[in-house]
XYZ file of C-alpha atoms in Angstrom:
405
model
C 269.652 96.587 212.846
C 266.167 94.941 213.322
C 263.394 96.417 212.012
C 260.116 96.443 213.627
C 256.987 95.637 211.878
C 254.190 97.252 212.224
C 250.909 95.872 212.690
C 248.851 98.213 210.025
C 251.328 96.180 207.541
C 250.373 92.349 208.233
C 247.115 92.784 210.471
C 244.587 95.132 208.572
C 241.272 95.053 207.662
C 241.282 94.983 204.588
C 244.256 92.617 203.968
C 241.724 89.498 202.817
C 243.204 87.379 199.731
C 241.366 87.840 196.978
C 239.782 85.162 194.943
C 239.020 84.547 191.536
C 236.925 81.457 192.118
C 236.406 77.960 190.059
C 237.206 78.603 186.360
C 238.596 82.269 187.123
C 242.380 81.746 185.450
C 243.008 85.008 183.910
C 246.656 85.640 182.229
C 248.530 87.981 184.473
C 246.605 87.343 187.476
C 248.173 84.200 188.421
C 251.449 85.795 189.952
C 250.035 88.776 191.471
C 247.565 86.203 193.745
C 251.150 84.196 194.128
C 252.355 87.420 195.788
C 249.378 87.964 197.815
C 249.619 84.766 199.457
C 253.162 85.049 199.947
C 252.278 88.090 201.951
C 249.877 87.218 204.139
C 250.937 83.655 205.011
C 252.538 84.992 207.722
C 249.454 86.372 209.385
C 247.147 83.079 209.275
C 248.575 82.438 212.268
C 246.546 85.086 214.526
C 243.396 85.167 212.929
C 240.429 84.360 215.634
C 237.994 81.840 214.289
C 234.679 83.274 212.925
C 231.910 83.608 215.483
C 228.695 83.350 213.056
C 226.457 84.052 211.609
C 224.629 80.916 211.660
C 225.592 79.016 208.571
C 222.491 77.775 206.654
C 222.018 75.382 203.238
C 217.808 75.608 203.549
C 216.700 77.777 200.631
C 214.356 80.035 202.501
C 214.551 83.702 201.285
C 217.932 84.242 198.634
C 219.425 86.884 196.841
C 220.276 85.245 193.197
C 223.627 86.088 191.212
C 221.927 87.492 188.735
C 220.744 90.269 190.328
C 224.143 91.101 192.072
C 225.654 90.443 188.721
C 223.133 92.811 187.188
C 224.413 95.394 189.320
C 227.552 95.176 188.189
C 226.194 95.458 184.417
C 224.868 99.198 184.984
C 227.890 99.685 187.326
C 230.397 98.440 184.013
C 227.500 100.352 181.425
C 228.219 103.623 183.488
C 231.840 103.609 183.729
C 231.739 102.366 179.646
C 230.002 106.086 178.914
C 231.616 108.277 181.218
C 235.084 106.847 179.526
C 233.748 107.235 175.925
C 232.319 111.209 176.946
C 235.312 111.741 178.311
C 237.664 110.353 175.195
C 235.241 112.199 173.262
C 235.966 115.325 175.062
C 239.286 115.423 174.514
C 239.951 114.629 170.747
C 240.565 110.828 171.111
C 239.510 107.940 168.434
C 239.790 105.447 171.260
C 236.380 103.853 172.518
C 235.845 101.515 175.540
C 232.991 98.993 175.261
C 231.844 96.332 177.959
C 231.997 92.618 177.292
C 230.012 90.048 179.546
C 230.199 89.845 182.642
C 231.319 86.186 183.830
C 230.617 85.032 187.508
C 231.194 81.894 189.375
C 229.568 80.133 192.687
C 229.451 81.887 195.851
C 231.254 79.928 198.356
C 231.617 80.474 202.417
C 234.750 82.203 203.792
C 235.825 84.471 207.000
C 237.383 87.068 207.499
C 240.688 87.416 208.089
C 240.617 90.695 210.680
C 243.695 89.875 213.586
C 242.546 92.784 215.900
C 238.433 92.139 216.086
C 236.271 89.474 215.609
C 236.166 87.218 212.824
C 232.536 86.051 210.572
C 231.710 84.372 207.844
C 230.831 86.309 204.574
C 229.493 84.473 200.695
C 232.114 85.659 198.400
C 230.783 85.600 194.313
C 233.374 85.603 192.074
C 232.931 87.983 188.707
C 234.887 88.952 186.026
C 234.516 92.326 184.101
C 235.533 92.179 180.579
C 236.027 95.895 179.105
C 237.095 96.106 174.902
C 239.138 98.640 174.454
C 239.303 99.971 170.843
C 242.436 101.473 169.790
C 242.768 103.044 166.251
C 245.612 102.193 164.041
C 246.615 99.304 167.056
C 245.489 96.366 167.634
C 242.574 96.587 169.990
C 242.905 95.454 174.051
C 240.694 93.268 176.156
C 240.156 94.960 180.365
C 239.500 92.347 182.385
C 238.498 93.249 186.057
C 238.684 90.591 188.783
C 235.712 91.145 191.514
C 234.512 89.447 194.540
C 231.136 90.121 196.006
C 231.500 89.683 199.754
C 228.061 89.326 201.483
C 227.616 90.071 204.427
C 225.036 89.886 207.033
C 225.892 93.421 208.337
C 225.313 93.719 212.593
C 223.885 89.888 212.884
C 225.072 89.657 216.305
C 222.426 91.498 217.374
C 219.389 89.548 216.168
C 218.686 92.125 213.147
C 221.517 92.795 211.244
C 221.413 93.357 207.081
C 222.679 92.080 203.628
C 225.832 93.947 203.380
C 227.381 93.546 199.476
C 231.358 95.227 199.551
C 233.031 94.547 196.034
C 237.027 94.295 196.358
C 238.906 94.632 193.268
C 241.760 92.537 192.387
C 244.402 94.104 189.923
C 243.676 94.575 186.024
C 245.178 92.862 183.029
C 245.281 93.811 180.293
C 245.225 91.045 177.534
C 245.566 91.649 173.490
C 247.661 92.782 170.634
C 249.889 91.363 168.500
C 252.734 89.413 168.460
C 254.675 91.720 166.310
C 254.643 94.601 169.225
C 257.215 92.328 170.602
C 259.912 93.012 167.957
C 263.143 94.548 168.316
C 262.101 98.128 167.825
C 258.546 98.197 168.535
C 258.802 97.464 172.494
C 257.959 101.577 172.683
C 255.272 101.455 170.466
C 253.723 98.421 172.594
C 253.979 100.097 176.047
C 252.854 103.244 174.611
C 249.696 101.871 173.331
C 249.742 99.960 176.636
C 249.799 103.272 178.010
C 246.529 104.868 176.538
C 244.467 101.891 177.257
C 245.636 102.327 181.026
C 244.499 105.990 181.265
C 241.737 105.306 179.058
C 239.847 103.202 181.568
C 238.190 103.882 185.472
C 237.733 101.135 187.482
C 233.807 101.233 188.778
C 233.557 103.034 192.017
C 233.237 100.238 195.351
C 230.538 100.833 196.895
C 228.371 99.091 199.537
C 224.631 98.357 199.571
C 222.475 97.167 202.386
C 219.705 95.173 200.934
C 217.325 93.338 203.208
C 217.595 92.173 206.921
C 218.914 89.093 207.893
C 220.126 87.233 210.583
C 222.166 84.057 208.607
C 224.161 83.000 205.357
C 224.553 80.404 203.353
C 224.803 79.943 199.353
C 223.080 77.705 196.889
C 225.976 76.692 194.262
C 225.453 76.717 190.827
C 226.164 73.446 188.532
C 228.935 75.929 186.590
C 229.363 79.441 185.780
C 226.858 81.577 185.554
C 224.476 79.261 186.535
C 221.319 81.681 187.062
C 220.450 79.353 189.764
C 223.449 80.117 192.156
C 222.404 82.347 195.070
C 222.900 83.990 198.313
C 221.199 81.988 201.128
C 219.439 84.332 204.578
C 217.146 84.074 206.984
C 214.954 87.126 208.008
C 214.743 88.387 211.467
C 211.852 86.865 213.409
C 208.907 88.534 214.178
C 209.957 90.668 217.819
C 206.317 89.849 220.497
C 205.156 93.568 220.687
C 202.201 92.199 222.954
C 205.226 91.649 225.718
C 204.694 94.242 228.842
C 207.526 95.658 230.730
C 207.492 95.615 234.257
C 208.895 93.628 237.746
C 208.411 90.389 236.371
C 210.183 91.060 232.782
C 213.303 92.561 235.122
C 213.131 89.428 236.681
C 213.185 87.478 233.494
C 216.296 89.381 231.894
C 217.971 88.705 235.218
C 217.621 85.065 234.805
C 218.544 84.551 230.883
C 222.214 83.428 230.916
C 225.412 85.734 230.239
C 229.152 85.654 229.908
C 231.054 88.457 232.406
C 234.862 89.035 231.188
C 236.949 91.076 234.152
C 240.164 92.286 233.029
C 242.092 92.292 236.048
C 245.730 93.393 235.198
C 248.493 93.775 232.455
C 251.990 92.609 232.960
C 254.717 94.268 230.475
C 257.266 90.954 230.160
C 261.195 91.486 228.983
C 261.378 91.434 224.723
C 264.782 91.769 223.275
C 265.239 92.004 219.346
C 268.790 89.472 218.570
C 271.224 89.760 218.316
C 272.332 92.949 219.846
C 269.892 92.058 222.510
C 267.619 95.780 222.069
C 264.472 96.568 223.741
C 261.453 95.885 221.792
C 260.263 98.563 221.717
C 260.698 102.000 224.037
C 262.289 100.876 227.324
C 259.485 103.580 228.906
C 256.046 102.933 226.756
C 252.644 104.506 227.029
C 249.881 102.038 225.668
C 246.186 101.619 225.467
C 244.901 98.237 225.823
C 241.868 97.252 223.177
C 239.840 94.178 224.062
C 236.578 92.204 222.732
C 234.839 89.880 224.256
C 232.907 88.578 221.795
C 231.453 91.064 219.713
C 231.715 93.688 223.680
C 234.885 95.985 222.987
C 236.607 97.841 226.063
C 239.195 99.982 225.695
C 241.665 101.023 228.555
C 243.588 104.533 229.552
C 247.143 105.289 228.524
C 249.061 103.100 230.699
C 253.053 103.166 231.424
C 254.761 100.147 231.740
C 258.744 99.317 232.001
C 259.639 95.799 231.187
C 258.450 93.842 234.519
C 255.627 96.227 235.504
C 252.476 94.981 236.312
C 249.249 97.845 236.041
C 245.812 97.171 237.866
C 242.971 97.833 235.262
C 241.096 99.838 235.756
C 237.821 98.480 232.796
C 234.535 97.689 233.122
C 233.952 94.199 232.921
C 232.529 92.789 229.093
C 229.101 91.451 229.813
C 227.693 89.352 227.178
C 224.276 88.726 226.633
C 221.882 86.427 224.324
C 222.363 85.486 222.070
C 225.082 83.844 222.860
C 227.539 82.483 220.516
C 229.126 78.381 220.151
C 232.145 80.209 221.671
C 233.987 83.064 223.614
C 236.773 84.500 222.127
C 238.619 86.767 223.946
C 240.942 89.353 221.843
C 243.605 91.617 223.609
C 245.496 94.775 221.135
C 248.645 96.342 222.150
C 248.431 100.177 220.860
C 251.559 101.963 221.354
C 251.427 105.823 221.288
C 253.064 108.158 219.888
C 254.593 108.051 215.940
C 255.108 104.390 216.308
C 251.628 103.361 215.306
C 252.567 99.555 216.281
C 249.480 97.107 217.440
C 250.508 93.577 218.897
C 247.761 91.240 219.094
C 246.680 87.661 220.549
C 242.995 85.955 221.170
C 241.712 83.016 223.609
C 239.013 81.104 222.691
C 236.729 78.875 225.360
C 234.146 77.068 223.221
C 230.645 76.958 225.222
C 230.525 73.244 225.544
C 233.283 74.086 228.230
C 231.129 76.766 229.574
C 233.290 79.315 228.416
C 235.789 78.916 230.280
C 235.029 79.775 233.364
C 238.058 80.958 236.018
C 240.962 82.695 235.579
C 242.967 83.196 232.634
C 246.545 84.724 231.052
C 246.499 85.858 227.376
C 250.376 86.213 226.231
C 250.619 89.305 223.360
C 253.898 88.973 221.504
C 256.083 91.674 219.949
C 257.272 91.054 216.538
C 260.537 92.450 214.508
C 262.320 90.947 211.343
C 266.134 89.708 211.495
C 267.699 90.612 207.878
C 269.026 87.368 206.114
C 272.286 85.473 207.612
C 274.091 82.213 208.923
C 271.398 79.379 209.221
C 268.824 81.286 206.865
C 268.482 83.334 203.311
C 265.644 84.767 203.863
C 264.360 87.691 206.505
C 262.717 85.999 210.373
C 259.706 87.158 210.997
C 260.224 86.581 214.820
C 257.518 86.965 217.661
C 258.492 87.451 221.401
C 256.644 87.202 224.358
C 256.101 90.460 225.253
C 253.010 91.350 227.240
C 250.302 88.945 229.764
C 247.183 90.232 230.504
C 245.382 87.948 233.250
C 241.255 88.083 233.626
C 238.295 86.758 234.344
C 235.342 84.621 233.383
C 232.116 83.377 234.537
C 229.952 82.102 233.050
C 225.838 82.274 234.320
C 223.752 79.357 232.394
C 219.968 78.735 232.194
C 218.810 78.368 235.903
C 217.091 75.193 237.189
C 213.867 75.708 238.773
C 212.879 73.205 240.831
C 208.714 72.849 241.681
C 208.315 70.930 245.473
């Protein structure tokens, strides 16, 4: 029997790979990272290119790595104090203490969303070290990798905010002695590790907004823990408060360049799963179409479709006003209603240099299913089958040319 793959299993916003950064290679993390890479390798194909924010290298305004790691140090201190108080209240002799927080140079990376617009962010790799003292046994060190993901949240509006999202990796418990691996002592080792794990809690992952911004960049250090490493950004330009609205302002607004995306129709194709030609997903489907034209979202009402049926779309056109980006990315998500909760996604990209691709377009969205190991393949296969065709129009109103006679 074929197994359907739910989109939230492979397309989740949070399913970003975890990076330790150059210089971090704690024992025990490598296997976890390899597993994450394998899980994500099948989803990269469906990742649309980032739309921004603009990347910069000039250090006009920055957020130093030291400020961010200072925030981490403060959080770790609170966690240590909380853990020690809890251990003392339980009458346990185990105590925890904070080791030095290590960090590497920040770097730029794109988000990996498949059902929403992507953007650039800056990641600062941090390693937290907690020492755990276990009386009468060998102590343990807990190493917790942490990515501080910095975004210019809302940059597309012209007034964004620096946002810091902590993303923790799996902790590694190290230390002890080879004696604990001797025959008969494995249970003791497991008991000690269990005590360590129950004695340590991860810092709370809370987002923080620090400053207005319109761009991002990095100032990389010359090595680990370089205090000159920083996240760069530009402040929003000052607004012209002296402008008086009126007829002239309305005319100038109408003359500004803009893009209009009009969604015409959705067709359900014939899509069956091999080898038994099972209909994917249901003979009759109730779906919603969720679209993005750059950051402008439009959602259809519920659409009922059988194979080879076409429905006209009654959705307001997506009108994109300045600032226009260097590309138009159109994303289409087909959401299955009901208990299945399946989502399938696809995207088109049109460059600014091609006037954002004016004209009529057809975007094909696939359905996904898995085949168990069989003849010719020893591992399960992920199969993508054409399932829907979205027809839409793109028009671009460029900057008008005014000739003076």
